Short mmCIF file of C-alpha atoms in Angstrom, two decimals:
data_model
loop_
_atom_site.label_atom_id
_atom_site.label_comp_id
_atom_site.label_asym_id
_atom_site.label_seq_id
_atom_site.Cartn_x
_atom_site.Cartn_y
_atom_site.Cartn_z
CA UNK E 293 90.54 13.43 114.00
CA UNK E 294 92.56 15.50 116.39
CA UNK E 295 91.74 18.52 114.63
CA UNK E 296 87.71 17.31 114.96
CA UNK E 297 88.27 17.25 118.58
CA UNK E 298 90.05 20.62 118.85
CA UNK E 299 86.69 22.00 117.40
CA UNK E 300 84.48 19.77 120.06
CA UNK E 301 86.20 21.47 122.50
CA UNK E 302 87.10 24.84 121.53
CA UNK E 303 82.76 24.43 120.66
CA UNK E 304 82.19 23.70 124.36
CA UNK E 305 84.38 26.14 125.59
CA UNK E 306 82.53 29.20 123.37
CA UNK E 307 79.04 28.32 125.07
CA UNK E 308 80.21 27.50 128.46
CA UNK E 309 81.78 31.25 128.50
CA UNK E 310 78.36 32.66 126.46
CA UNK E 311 75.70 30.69 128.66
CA UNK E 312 78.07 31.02 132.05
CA UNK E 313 77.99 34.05 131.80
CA UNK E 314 74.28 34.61 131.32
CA UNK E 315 73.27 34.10 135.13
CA UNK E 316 75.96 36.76 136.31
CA UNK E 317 74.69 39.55 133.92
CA UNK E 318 71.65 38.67 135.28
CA UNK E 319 72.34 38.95 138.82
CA UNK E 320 74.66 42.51 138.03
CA UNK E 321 72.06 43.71 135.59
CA UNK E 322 69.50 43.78 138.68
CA UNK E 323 72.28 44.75 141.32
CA UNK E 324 73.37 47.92 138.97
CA UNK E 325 69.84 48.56 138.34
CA UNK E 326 68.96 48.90 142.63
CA UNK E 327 72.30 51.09 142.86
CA UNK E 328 71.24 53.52 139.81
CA UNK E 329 67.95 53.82 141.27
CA UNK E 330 69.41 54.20 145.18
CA UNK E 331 68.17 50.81 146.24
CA UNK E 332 69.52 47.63 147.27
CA UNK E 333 69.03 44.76 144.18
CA UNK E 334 68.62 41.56 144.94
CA UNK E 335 69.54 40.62 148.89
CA UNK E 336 68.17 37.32 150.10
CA UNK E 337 69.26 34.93 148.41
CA UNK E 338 72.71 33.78 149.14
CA UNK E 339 75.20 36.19 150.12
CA UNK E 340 75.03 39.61 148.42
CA UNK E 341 72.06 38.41 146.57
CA UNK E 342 74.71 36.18 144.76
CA UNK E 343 72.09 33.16 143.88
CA UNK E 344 69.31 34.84 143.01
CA UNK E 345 69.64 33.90 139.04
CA UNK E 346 69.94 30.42 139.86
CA UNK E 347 66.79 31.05 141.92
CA UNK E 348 65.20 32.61 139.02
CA UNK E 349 66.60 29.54 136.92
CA UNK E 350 65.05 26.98 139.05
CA UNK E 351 61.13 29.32 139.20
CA UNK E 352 61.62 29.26 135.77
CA UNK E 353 62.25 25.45 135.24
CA UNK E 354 58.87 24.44 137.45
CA UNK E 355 56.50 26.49 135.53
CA UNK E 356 54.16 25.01 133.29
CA UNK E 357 54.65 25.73 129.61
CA UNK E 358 51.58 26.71 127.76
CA UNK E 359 50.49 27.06 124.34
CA UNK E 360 47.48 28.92 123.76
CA UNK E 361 44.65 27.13 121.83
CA UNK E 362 44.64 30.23 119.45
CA UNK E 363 48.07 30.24 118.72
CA UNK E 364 50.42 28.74 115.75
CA UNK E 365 51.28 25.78 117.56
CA UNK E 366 54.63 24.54 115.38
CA UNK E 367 56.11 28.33 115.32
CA UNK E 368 54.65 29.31 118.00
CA UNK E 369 57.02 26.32 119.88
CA UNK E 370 60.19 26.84 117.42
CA UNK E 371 60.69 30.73 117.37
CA UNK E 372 62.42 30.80 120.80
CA UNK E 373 65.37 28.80 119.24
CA UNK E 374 65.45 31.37 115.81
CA UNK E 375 66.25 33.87 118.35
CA UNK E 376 68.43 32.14 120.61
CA UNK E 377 70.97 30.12 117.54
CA UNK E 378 72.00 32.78 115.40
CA UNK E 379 73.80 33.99 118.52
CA UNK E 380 75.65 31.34 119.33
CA UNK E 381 76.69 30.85 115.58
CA UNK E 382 77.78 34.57 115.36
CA UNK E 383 80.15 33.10 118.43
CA UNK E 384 82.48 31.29 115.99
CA UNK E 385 83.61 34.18 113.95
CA UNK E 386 85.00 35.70 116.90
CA UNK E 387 88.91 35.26 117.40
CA UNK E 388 89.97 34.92 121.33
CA UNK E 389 93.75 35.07 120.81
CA UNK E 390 95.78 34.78 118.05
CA UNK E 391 96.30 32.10 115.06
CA UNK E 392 98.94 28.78 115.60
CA UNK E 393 99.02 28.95 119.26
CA UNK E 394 101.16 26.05 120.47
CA UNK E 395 98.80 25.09 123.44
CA UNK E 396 99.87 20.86 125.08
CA UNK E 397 101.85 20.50 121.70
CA UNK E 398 98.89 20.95 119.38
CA UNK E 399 98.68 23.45 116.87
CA UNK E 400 96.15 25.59 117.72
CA UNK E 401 93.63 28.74 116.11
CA UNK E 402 92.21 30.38 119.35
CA UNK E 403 88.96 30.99 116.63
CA UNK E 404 86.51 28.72 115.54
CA UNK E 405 86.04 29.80 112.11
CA UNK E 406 88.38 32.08 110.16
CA UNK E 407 85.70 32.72 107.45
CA UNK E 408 86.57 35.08 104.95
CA UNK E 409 82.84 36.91 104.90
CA UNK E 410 82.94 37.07 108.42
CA UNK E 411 80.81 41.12 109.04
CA UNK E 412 78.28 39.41 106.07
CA UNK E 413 77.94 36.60 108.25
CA UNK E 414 77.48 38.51 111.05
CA UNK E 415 74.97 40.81 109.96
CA UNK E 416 73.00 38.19 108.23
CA UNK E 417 72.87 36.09 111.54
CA UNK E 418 71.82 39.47 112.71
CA UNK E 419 68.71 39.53 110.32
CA UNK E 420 67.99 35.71 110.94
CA UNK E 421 67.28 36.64 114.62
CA UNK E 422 64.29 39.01 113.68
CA UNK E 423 62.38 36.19 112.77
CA UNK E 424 62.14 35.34 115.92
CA UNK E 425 60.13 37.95 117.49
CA UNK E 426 58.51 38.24 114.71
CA UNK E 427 57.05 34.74 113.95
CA UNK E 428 56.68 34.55 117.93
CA UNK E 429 54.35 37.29 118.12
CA UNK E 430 52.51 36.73 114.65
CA UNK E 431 51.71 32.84 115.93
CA UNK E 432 50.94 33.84 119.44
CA UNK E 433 47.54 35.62 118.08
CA UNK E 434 47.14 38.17 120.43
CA UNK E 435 47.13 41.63 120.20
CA UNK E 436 50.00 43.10 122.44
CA UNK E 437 52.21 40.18 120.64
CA UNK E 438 50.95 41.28 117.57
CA UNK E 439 51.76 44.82 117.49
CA UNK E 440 55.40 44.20 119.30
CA UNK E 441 56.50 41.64 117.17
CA UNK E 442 55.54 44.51 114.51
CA UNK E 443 57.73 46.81 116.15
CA UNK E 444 60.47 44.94 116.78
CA UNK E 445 60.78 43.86 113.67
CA UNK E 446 60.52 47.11 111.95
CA UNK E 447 63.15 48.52 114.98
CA UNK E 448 65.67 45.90 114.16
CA UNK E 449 65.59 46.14 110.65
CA UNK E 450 65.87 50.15 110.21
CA UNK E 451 69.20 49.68 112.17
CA UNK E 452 70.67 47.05 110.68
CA UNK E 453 71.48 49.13 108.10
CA UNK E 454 72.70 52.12 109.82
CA UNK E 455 75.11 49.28 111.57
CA UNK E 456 75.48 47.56 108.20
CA UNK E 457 76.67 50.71 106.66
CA UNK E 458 78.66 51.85 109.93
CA UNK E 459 80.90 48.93 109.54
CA UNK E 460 82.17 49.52 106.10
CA UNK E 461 84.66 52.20 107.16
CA UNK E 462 86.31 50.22 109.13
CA UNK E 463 86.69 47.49 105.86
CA UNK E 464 87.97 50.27 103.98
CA UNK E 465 90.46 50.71 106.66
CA UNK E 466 91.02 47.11 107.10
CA UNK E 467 90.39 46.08 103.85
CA UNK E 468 88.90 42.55 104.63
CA UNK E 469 85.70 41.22 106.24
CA UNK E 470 87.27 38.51 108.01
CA UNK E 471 87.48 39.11 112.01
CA UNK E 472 90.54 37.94 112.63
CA UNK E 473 92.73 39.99 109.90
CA UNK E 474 90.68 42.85 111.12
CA UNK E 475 91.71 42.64 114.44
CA UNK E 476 95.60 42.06 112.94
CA UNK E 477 95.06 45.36 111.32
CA UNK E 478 94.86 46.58 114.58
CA UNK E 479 98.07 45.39 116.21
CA UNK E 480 100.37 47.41 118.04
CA UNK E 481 98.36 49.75 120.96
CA UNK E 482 95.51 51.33 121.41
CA UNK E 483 96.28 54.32 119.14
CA UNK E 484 95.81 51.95 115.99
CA UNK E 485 92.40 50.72 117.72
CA UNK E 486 89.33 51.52 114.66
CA UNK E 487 87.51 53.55 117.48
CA UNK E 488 89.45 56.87 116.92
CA UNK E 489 89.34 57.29 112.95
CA UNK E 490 86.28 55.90 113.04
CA UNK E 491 84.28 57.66 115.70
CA UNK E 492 81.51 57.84 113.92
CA UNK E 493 81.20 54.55 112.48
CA UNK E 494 81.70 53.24 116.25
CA UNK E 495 79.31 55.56 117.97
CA UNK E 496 76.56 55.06 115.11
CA UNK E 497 77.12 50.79 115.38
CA UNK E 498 76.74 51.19 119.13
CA UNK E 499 73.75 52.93 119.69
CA UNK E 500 72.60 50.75 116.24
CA UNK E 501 73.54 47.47 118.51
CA UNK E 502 71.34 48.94 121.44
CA UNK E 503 68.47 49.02 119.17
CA UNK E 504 69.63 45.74 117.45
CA UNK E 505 69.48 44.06 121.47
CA UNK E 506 65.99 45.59 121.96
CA UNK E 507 67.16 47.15 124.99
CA UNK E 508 66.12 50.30 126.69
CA UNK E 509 66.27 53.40 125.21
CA UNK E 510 64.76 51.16 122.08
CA UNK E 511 62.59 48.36 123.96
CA UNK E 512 59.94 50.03 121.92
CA UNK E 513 59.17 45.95 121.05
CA UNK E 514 58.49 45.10 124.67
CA UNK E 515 57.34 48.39 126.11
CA UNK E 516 55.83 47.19 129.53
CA UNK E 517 53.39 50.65 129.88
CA UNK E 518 51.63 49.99 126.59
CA UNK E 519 52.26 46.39 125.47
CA UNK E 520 52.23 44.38 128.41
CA UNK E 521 55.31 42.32 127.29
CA UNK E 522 55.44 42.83 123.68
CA UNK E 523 56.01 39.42 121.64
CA UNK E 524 56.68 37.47 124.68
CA UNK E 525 53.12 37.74 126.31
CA UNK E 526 51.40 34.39 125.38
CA UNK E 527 54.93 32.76 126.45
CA UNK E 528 55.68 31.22 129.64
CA UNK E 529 58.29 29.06 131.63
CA UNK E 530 61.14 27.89 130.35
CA UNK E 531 60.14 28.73 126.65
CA UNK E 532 59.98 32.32 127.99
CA UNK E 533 63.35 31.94 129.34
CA UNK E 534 64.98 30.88 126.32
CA UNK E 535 64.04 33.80 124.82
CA UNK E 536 65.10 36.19 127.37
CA UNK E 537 68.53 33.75 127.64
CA UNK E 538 68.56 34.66 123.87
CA UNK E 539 68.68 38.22 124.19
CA UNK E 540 71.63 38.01 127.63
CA UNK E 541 73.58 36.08 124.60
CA UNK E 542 72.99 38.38 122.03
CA UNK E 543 74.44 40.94 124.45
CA UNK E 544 77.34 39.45 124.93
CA UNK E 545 77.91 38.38 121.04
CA UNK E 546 77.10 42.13 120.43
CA UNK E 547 79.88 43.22 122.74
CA UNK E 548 82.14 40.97 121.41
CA UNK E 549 81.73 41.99 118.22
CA UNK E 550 81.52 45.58 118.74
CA UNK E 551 85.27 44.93 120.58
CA UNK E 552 86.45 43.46 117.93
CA UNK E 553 85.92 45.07 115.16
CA UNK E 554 86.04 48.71 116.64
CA UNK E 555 88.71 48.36 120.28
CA UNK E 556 91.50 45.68 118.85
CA UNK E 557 89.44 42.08 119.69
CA UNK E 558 91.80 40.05 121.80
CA UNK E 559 95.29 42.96 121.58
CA UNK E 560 96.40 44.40 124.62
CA UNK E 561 96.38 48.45 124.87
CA UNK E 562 100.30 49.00 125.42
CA UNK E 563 102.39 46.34 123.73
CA UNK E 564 104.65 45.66 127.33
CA UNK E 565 101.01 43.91 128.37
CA UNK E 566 101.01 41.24 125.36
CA UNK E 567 101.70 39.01 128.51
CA UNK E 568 98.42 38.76 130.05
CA UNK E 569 96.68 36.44 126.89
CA UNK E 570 94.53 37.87 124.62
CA UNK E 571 91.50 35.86 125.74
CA UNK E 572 91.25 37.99 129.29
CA UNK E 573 91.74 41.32 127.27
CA UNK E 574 89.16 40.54 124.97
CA UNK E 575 86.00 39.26 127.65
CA UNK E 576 87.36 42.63 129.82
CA UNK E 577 86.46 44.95 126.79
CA UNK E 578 82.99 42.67 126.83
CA UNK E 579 82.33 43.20 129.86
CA UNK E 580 82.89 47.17 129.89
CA UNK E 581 80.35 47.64 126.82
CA UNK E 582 78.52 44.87 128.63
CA UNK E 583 78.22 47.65 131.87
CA UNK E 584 77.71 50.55 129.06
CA UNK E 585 74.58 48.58 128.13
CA UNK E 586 73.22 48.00 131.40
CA UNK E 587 74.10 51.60 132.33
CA UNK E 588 72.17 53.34 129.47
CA UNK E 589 69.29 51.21 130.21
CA UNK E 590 68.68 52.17 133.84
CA UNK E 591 69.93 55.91 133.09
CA UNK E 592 67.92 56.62 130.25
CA UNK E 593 64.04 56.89 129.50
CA UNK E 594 62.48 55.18 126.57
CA UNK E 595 62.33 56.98 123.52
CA UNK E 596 58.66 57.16 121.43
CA UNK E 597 58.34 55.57 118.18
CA UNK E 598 58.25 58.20 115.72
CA UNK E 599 61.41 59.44 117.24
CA UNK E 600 63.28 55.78 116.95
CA UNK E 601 62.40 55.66 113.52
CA UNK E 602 63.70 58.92 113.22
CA UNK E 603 66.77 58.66 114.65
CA UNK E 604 67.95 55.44 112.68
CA UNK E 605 66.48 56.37 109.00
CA UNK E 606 67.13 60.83 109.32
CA UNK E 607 69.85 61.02 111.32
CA UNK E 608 72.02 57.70 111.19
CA UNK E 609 71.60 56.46 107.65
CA UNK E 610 73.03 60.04 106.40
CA UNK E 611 75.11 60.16 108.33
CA UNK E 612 76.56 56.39 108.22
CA UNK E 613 76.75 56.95 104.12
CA UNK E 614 78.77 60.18 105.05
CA UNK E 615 81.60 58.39 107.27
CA UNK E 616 81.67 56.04 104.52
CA UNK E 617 82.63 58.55 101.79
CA UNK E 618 84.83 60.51 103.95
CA UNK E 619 86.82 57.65 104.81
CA UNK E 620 86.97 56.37 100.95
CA UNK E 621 88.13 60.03 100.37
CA UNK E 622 91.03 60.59 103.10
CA UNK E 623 92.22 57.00 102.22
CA UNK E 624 92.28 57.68 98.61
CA UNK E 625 94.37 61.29 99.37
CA UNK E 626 96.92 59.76 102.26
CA UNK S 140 90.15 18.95 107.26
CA UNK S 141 88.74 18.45 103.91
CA UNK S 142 88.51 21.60 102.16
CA UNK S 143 87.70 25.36 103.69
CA UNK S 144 83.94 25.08 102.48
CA UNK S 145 82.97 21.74 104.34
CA UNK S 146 85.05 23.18 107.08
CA UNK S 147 82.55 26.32 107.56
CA UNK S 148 79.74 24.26 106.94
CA UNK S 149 80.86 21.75 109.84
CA UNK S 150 81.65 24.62 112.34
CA UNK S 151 78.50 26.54 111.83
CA UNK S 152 76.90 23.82 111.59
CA UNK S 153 77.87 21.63 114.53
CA UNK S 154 77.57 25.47 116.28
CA UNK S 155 73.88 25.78 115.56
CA UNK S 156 73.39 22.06 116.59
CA UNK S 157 74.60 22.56 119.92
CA UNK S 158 72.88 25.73 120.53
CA UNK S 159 69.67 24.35 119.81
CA UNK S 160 70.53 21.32 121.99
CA UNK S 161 71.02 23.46 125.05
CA UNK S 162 67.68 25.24 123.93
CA UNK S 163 65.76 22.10 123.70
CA UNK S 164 67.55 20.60 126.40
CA UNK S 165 66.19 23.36 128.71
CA UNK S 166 63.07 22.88 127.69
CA UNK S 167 62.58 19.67 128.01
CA UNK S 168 63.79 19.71 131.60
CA UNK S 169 61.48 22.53 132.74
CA UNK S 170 58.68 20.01 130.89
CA UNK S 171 59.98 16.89 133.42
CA UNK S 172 59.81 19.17 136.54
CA UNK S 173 56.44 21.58 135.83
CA UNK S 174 53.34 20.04 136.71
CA UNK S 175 50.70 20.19 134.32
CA UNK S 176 46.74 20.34 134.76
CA UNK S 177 44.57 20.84 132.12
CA UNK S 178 42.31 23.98 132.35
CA UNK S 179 40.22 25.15 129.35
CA UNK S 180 40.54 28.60 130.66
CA UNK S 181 44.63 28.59 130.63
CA UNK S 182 44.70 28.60 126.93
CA UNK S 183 42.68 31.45 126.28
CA UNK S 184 44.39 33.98 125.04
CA UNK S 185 45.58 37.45 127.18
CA UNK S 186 43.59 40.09 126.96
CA UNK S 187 43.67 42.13 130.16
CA UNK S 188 41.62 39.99 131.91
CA UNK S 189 38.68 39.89 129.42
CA UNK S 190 37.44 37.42 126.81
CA UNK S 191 39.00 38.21 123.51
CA UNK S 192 36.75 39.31 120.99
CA UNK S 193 38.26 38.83 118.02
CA UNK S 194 40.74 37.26 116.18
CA UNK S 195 44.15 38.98 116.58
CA UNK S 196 45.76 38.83 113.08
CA UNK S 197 43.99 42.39 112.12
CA UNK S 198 44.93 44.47 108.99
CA UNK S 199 47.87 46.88 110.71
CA UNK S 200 49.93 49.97 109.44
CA UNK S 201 50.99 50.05 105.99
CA UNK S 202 54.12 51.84 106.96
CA UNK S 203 55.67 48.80 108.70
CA UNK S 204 55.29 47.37 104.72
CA UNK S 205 57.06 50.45 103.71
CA UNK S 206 60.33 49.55 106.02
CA UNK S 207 60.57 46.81 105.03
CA UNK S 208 60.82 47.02 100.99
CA UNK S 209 63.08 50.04 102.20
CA UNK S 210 65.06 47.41 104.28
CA UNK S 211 65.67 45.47 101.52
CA UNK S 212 66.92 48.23 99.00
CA UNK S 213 69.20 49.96 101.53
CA UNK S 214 70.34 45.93 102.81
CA UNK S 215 71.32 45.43 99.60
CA UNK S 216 73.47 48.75 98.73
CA UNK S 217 75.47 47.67 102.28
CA UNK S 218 75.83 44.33 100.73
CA UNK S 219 77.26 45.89 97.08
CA UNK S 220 79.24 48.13 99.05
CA UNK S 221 81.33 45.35 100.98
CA UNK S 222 83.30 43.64 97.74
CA UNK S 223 84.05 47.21 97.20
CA UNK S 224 85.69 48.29 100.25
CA UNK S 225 87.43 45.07 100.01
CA UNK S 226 89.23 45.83 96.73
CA UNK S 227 89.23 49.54 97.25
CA UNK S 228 92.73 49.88 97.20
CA UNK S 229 93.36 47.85 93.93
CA UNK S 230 90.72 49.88 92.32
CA UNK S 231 91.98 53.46 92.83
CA UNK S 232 90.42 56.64 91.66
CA UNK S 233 87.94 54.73 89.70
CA UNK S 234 86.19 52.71 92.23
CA UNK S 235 85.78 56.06 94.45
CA UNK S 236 83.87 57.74 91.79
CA UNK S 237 81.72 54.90 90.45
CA UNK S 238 81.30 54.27 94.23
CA UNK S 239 79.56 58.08 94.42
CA UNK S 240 77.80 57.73 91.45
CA UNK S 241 76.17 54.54 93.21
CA UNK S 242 75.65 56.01 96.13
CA UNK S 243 74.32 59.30 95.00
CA UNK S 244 71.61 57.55 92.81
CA UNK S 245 70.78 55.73 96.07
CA UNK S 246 70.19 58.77 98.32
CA UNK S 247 68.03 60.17 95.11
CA UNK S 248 65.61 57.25 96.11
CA UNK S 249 66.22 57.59 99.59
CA UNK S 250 65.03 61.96 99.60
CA UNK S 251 62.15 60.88 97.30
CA UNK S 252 60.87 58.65 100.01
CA UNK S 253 61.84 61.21 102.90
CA UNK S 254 59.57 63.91 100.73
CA UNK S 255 56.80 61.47 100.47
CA UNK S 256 56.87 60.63 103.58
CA UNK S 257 57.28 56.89 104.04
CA UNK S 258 60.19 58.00 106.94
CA UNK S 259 57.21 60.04 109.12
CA UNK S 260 55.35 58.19 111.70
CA UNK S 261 52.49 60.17 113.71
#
């Protein structure tokens, strides 16, 4: 029973941090965005701008939903959540801290599941999520929906296997798929960090995970010029903001992920600074590729489509197979 | 608990429950506080402005078809190649090669459909 609890909470505690922090990214996605572009961001409301998500939240809230009479009704209502679950499921695999933590006298796992497939169930929570743009823009029956649920999906599955195939030099390395002995294969400074053998793999599963996040250089899915608002045109109000909720989540998952599998999860860079817990390390190296994200976005202009399919089948599925093989090689020599 | 299976299945599970809850829990407050007035003309569906002509669901590029049967293929060497870098120290010299053999009779397939074109989009 105790142990039942211990999961309540540790539950609750995973989606305060993943849907608390949704409303700051927000608010810093559009303040870095003004300062790129040598304006201010949001100013009015509150200080600094400061409440201007809530703002947003509460516009959001008192807008009427609609379904249009020529859409799916059923999927048309459910694909919102296919987006937004998967990420929140992909949560649990992540390890904040390390295992048997004596925390008030229980015994305590500072991860909610310690599952032995844990990059397979990653990635395949990964794939679940293209549904939903996809079945959101098929049932919306309309064109611009239409054609960017089409590209999204096609976007998101050409680099899920360049980031599918990115990952398995660091298993080779690690040899395991669970999270948290990959992040134990890490211990002991930066200099055992995954990120410097495996440059490649890293570089190739980050721009992958831009792609993967539908985000600018790759929001080929949602490309405002062209498509109006790609699979989410017919939707409105709140259902609207799950879906863009969904994708603030799947940015954090994705930089959690990306931290722990390639920059040492929750371990601190120099051993003497195993005092500050793990849990602050790990939402700091979030919150860096979090800014990386945000800054490629307002830095870079889109790319076309011929050259994003390009880039993920020509260049990074090559060259993903090739990190693979050199790795199995040099480990097999050493 | 009871045994490491029902333990997965209760944390993903119970994940996935309250995920959705927070979902539909959103929703359902933005449906208490948005008014709502029927209009005829709301649910018509966006077109720039003009009446849609035609039913949406059109016949569209073959080549999205194309990605995805490659998807699937390329998926599923990833997935093959996982149990193998698990055990790739216990297998030695003999994994690595059967590994290449694999692999190499996957990028056959993969330089056939480069050649034929299924990777160009114009």
């Amino acid at each position: 029973m105790t142990e039942f609890i211990i999961l309540i909470i540790k539950l609750v505690l995973i989606i305060a941090v993943a849907v608390g922090m949704v409303p700051f990214l927000i608010f810093f996605e559009r303040k870095f965005a003004g300062f790129f572009q040598s304006r201010m961001g949001p100013t009015y409301a509150g200080p600094w701008g400061s409440l201007q998500s809530f703002g947003d939240m509460a516009k959001l809230m008192s807008k009427e939903d609609l379904v249009p009479a020529a859409a799916d009704g059923p999927v048309f209502r459910i694909a919102p959540y296919i987006l937004f679950v998967p990420a929140f499921v992909s949560m649990t695999l992540i390890p904040f801290g390390p295992m048997d933590v004596d925390i008030f006298g229980y015994n305590v796992d500072l991860v909610v599941s310690s599952f032995d497939a844990g990059v397979i169930m990653f990635l395949a929570l990964g794939s679940l999520a293209v549904y939903g743009p996809v079945l959101g823009g098929w049932a919306s029956n309309n064109n611009w929906a239409l054609l960017g649920a089409l590209r999204s999906g096609a976007q998101m599955v050409s680099y899920e296997i360049s980031m599918g195939l990115a990952v398995v030099g660091v298993i080779v390395m690690a040899n395991t798929l669970n999270f948290v002995d990959i992040v134990d294969a890490q211990a002991g400074g930066f200099w055992n960090w995954f990120f410097i053998p495996q440059l490649v793999g890293f570089v190739i599963f980050f721009v992958a995970s831009i792609a993967e996040l539908n985000r600018d250089p790759f929001n080929l899915a949602e490309a405002e010029q062209e498509l109006v608002a790609g699979y989410m045109t017919e939707y409105s109000g709140m259902r609207w903001g799950i879906f863009m909720f969904g994708e603030y989540v799947n940015m954090v998952v994705m930089s959690a992920v990306i931290s722990t599998i390639f920059l040492g999860g929750w371990r601190a860079p120099f051993e003497f600074l195993d005092v500050i817990p793990g849990f602050i390390w790990l939402v700091s190296k979030m919150l860096f590729f979090i800014f990386l994200y945000m800054w490629i976005r307002w830095t870079l202009p889109r790319y076309r489509y011929n050259q994003l399919m390009d880039i993920g089948w020509k260049i990074f599925l090559p060259l993903a197979i090739a990190n693979l093989a050199v790795t199995a090689l040099i480990i097999s020599v050493v | 608990m009871v045994n490491p299976t029902v333990d997965l299945l209760i944390q993903f599970g119970l994940m996935a429950f309250i995920g959705a809850a927070v979902a539909f829990a959103l929703i359902t407050m933005s449906h208490m506080m948005s008014p709502t007035s029927k209009n005829p003309n709301k649910a018509i569906s966006y077109e720039c402005g003009v009446l849609p002509c035609a039913e949406a669901r059109v016949p569209y590029n073959v080549h999205f078809y194309l990605v995805a049967v490659l998807f699937v293929l390329f998926d599923l060497e990833a997935v093959f190649l996982y149990p193998w870098a698990v055990a790739y120290r216990t297998l030695g010299v003999v994994g690595l090669v059967e590994m290449f053999i694999f692999i190499g009779i996957l990028l056959v397939g993969y330089f056939y459909a480069w050649k034929k074109g299924v990777l160009d989009w114009e």
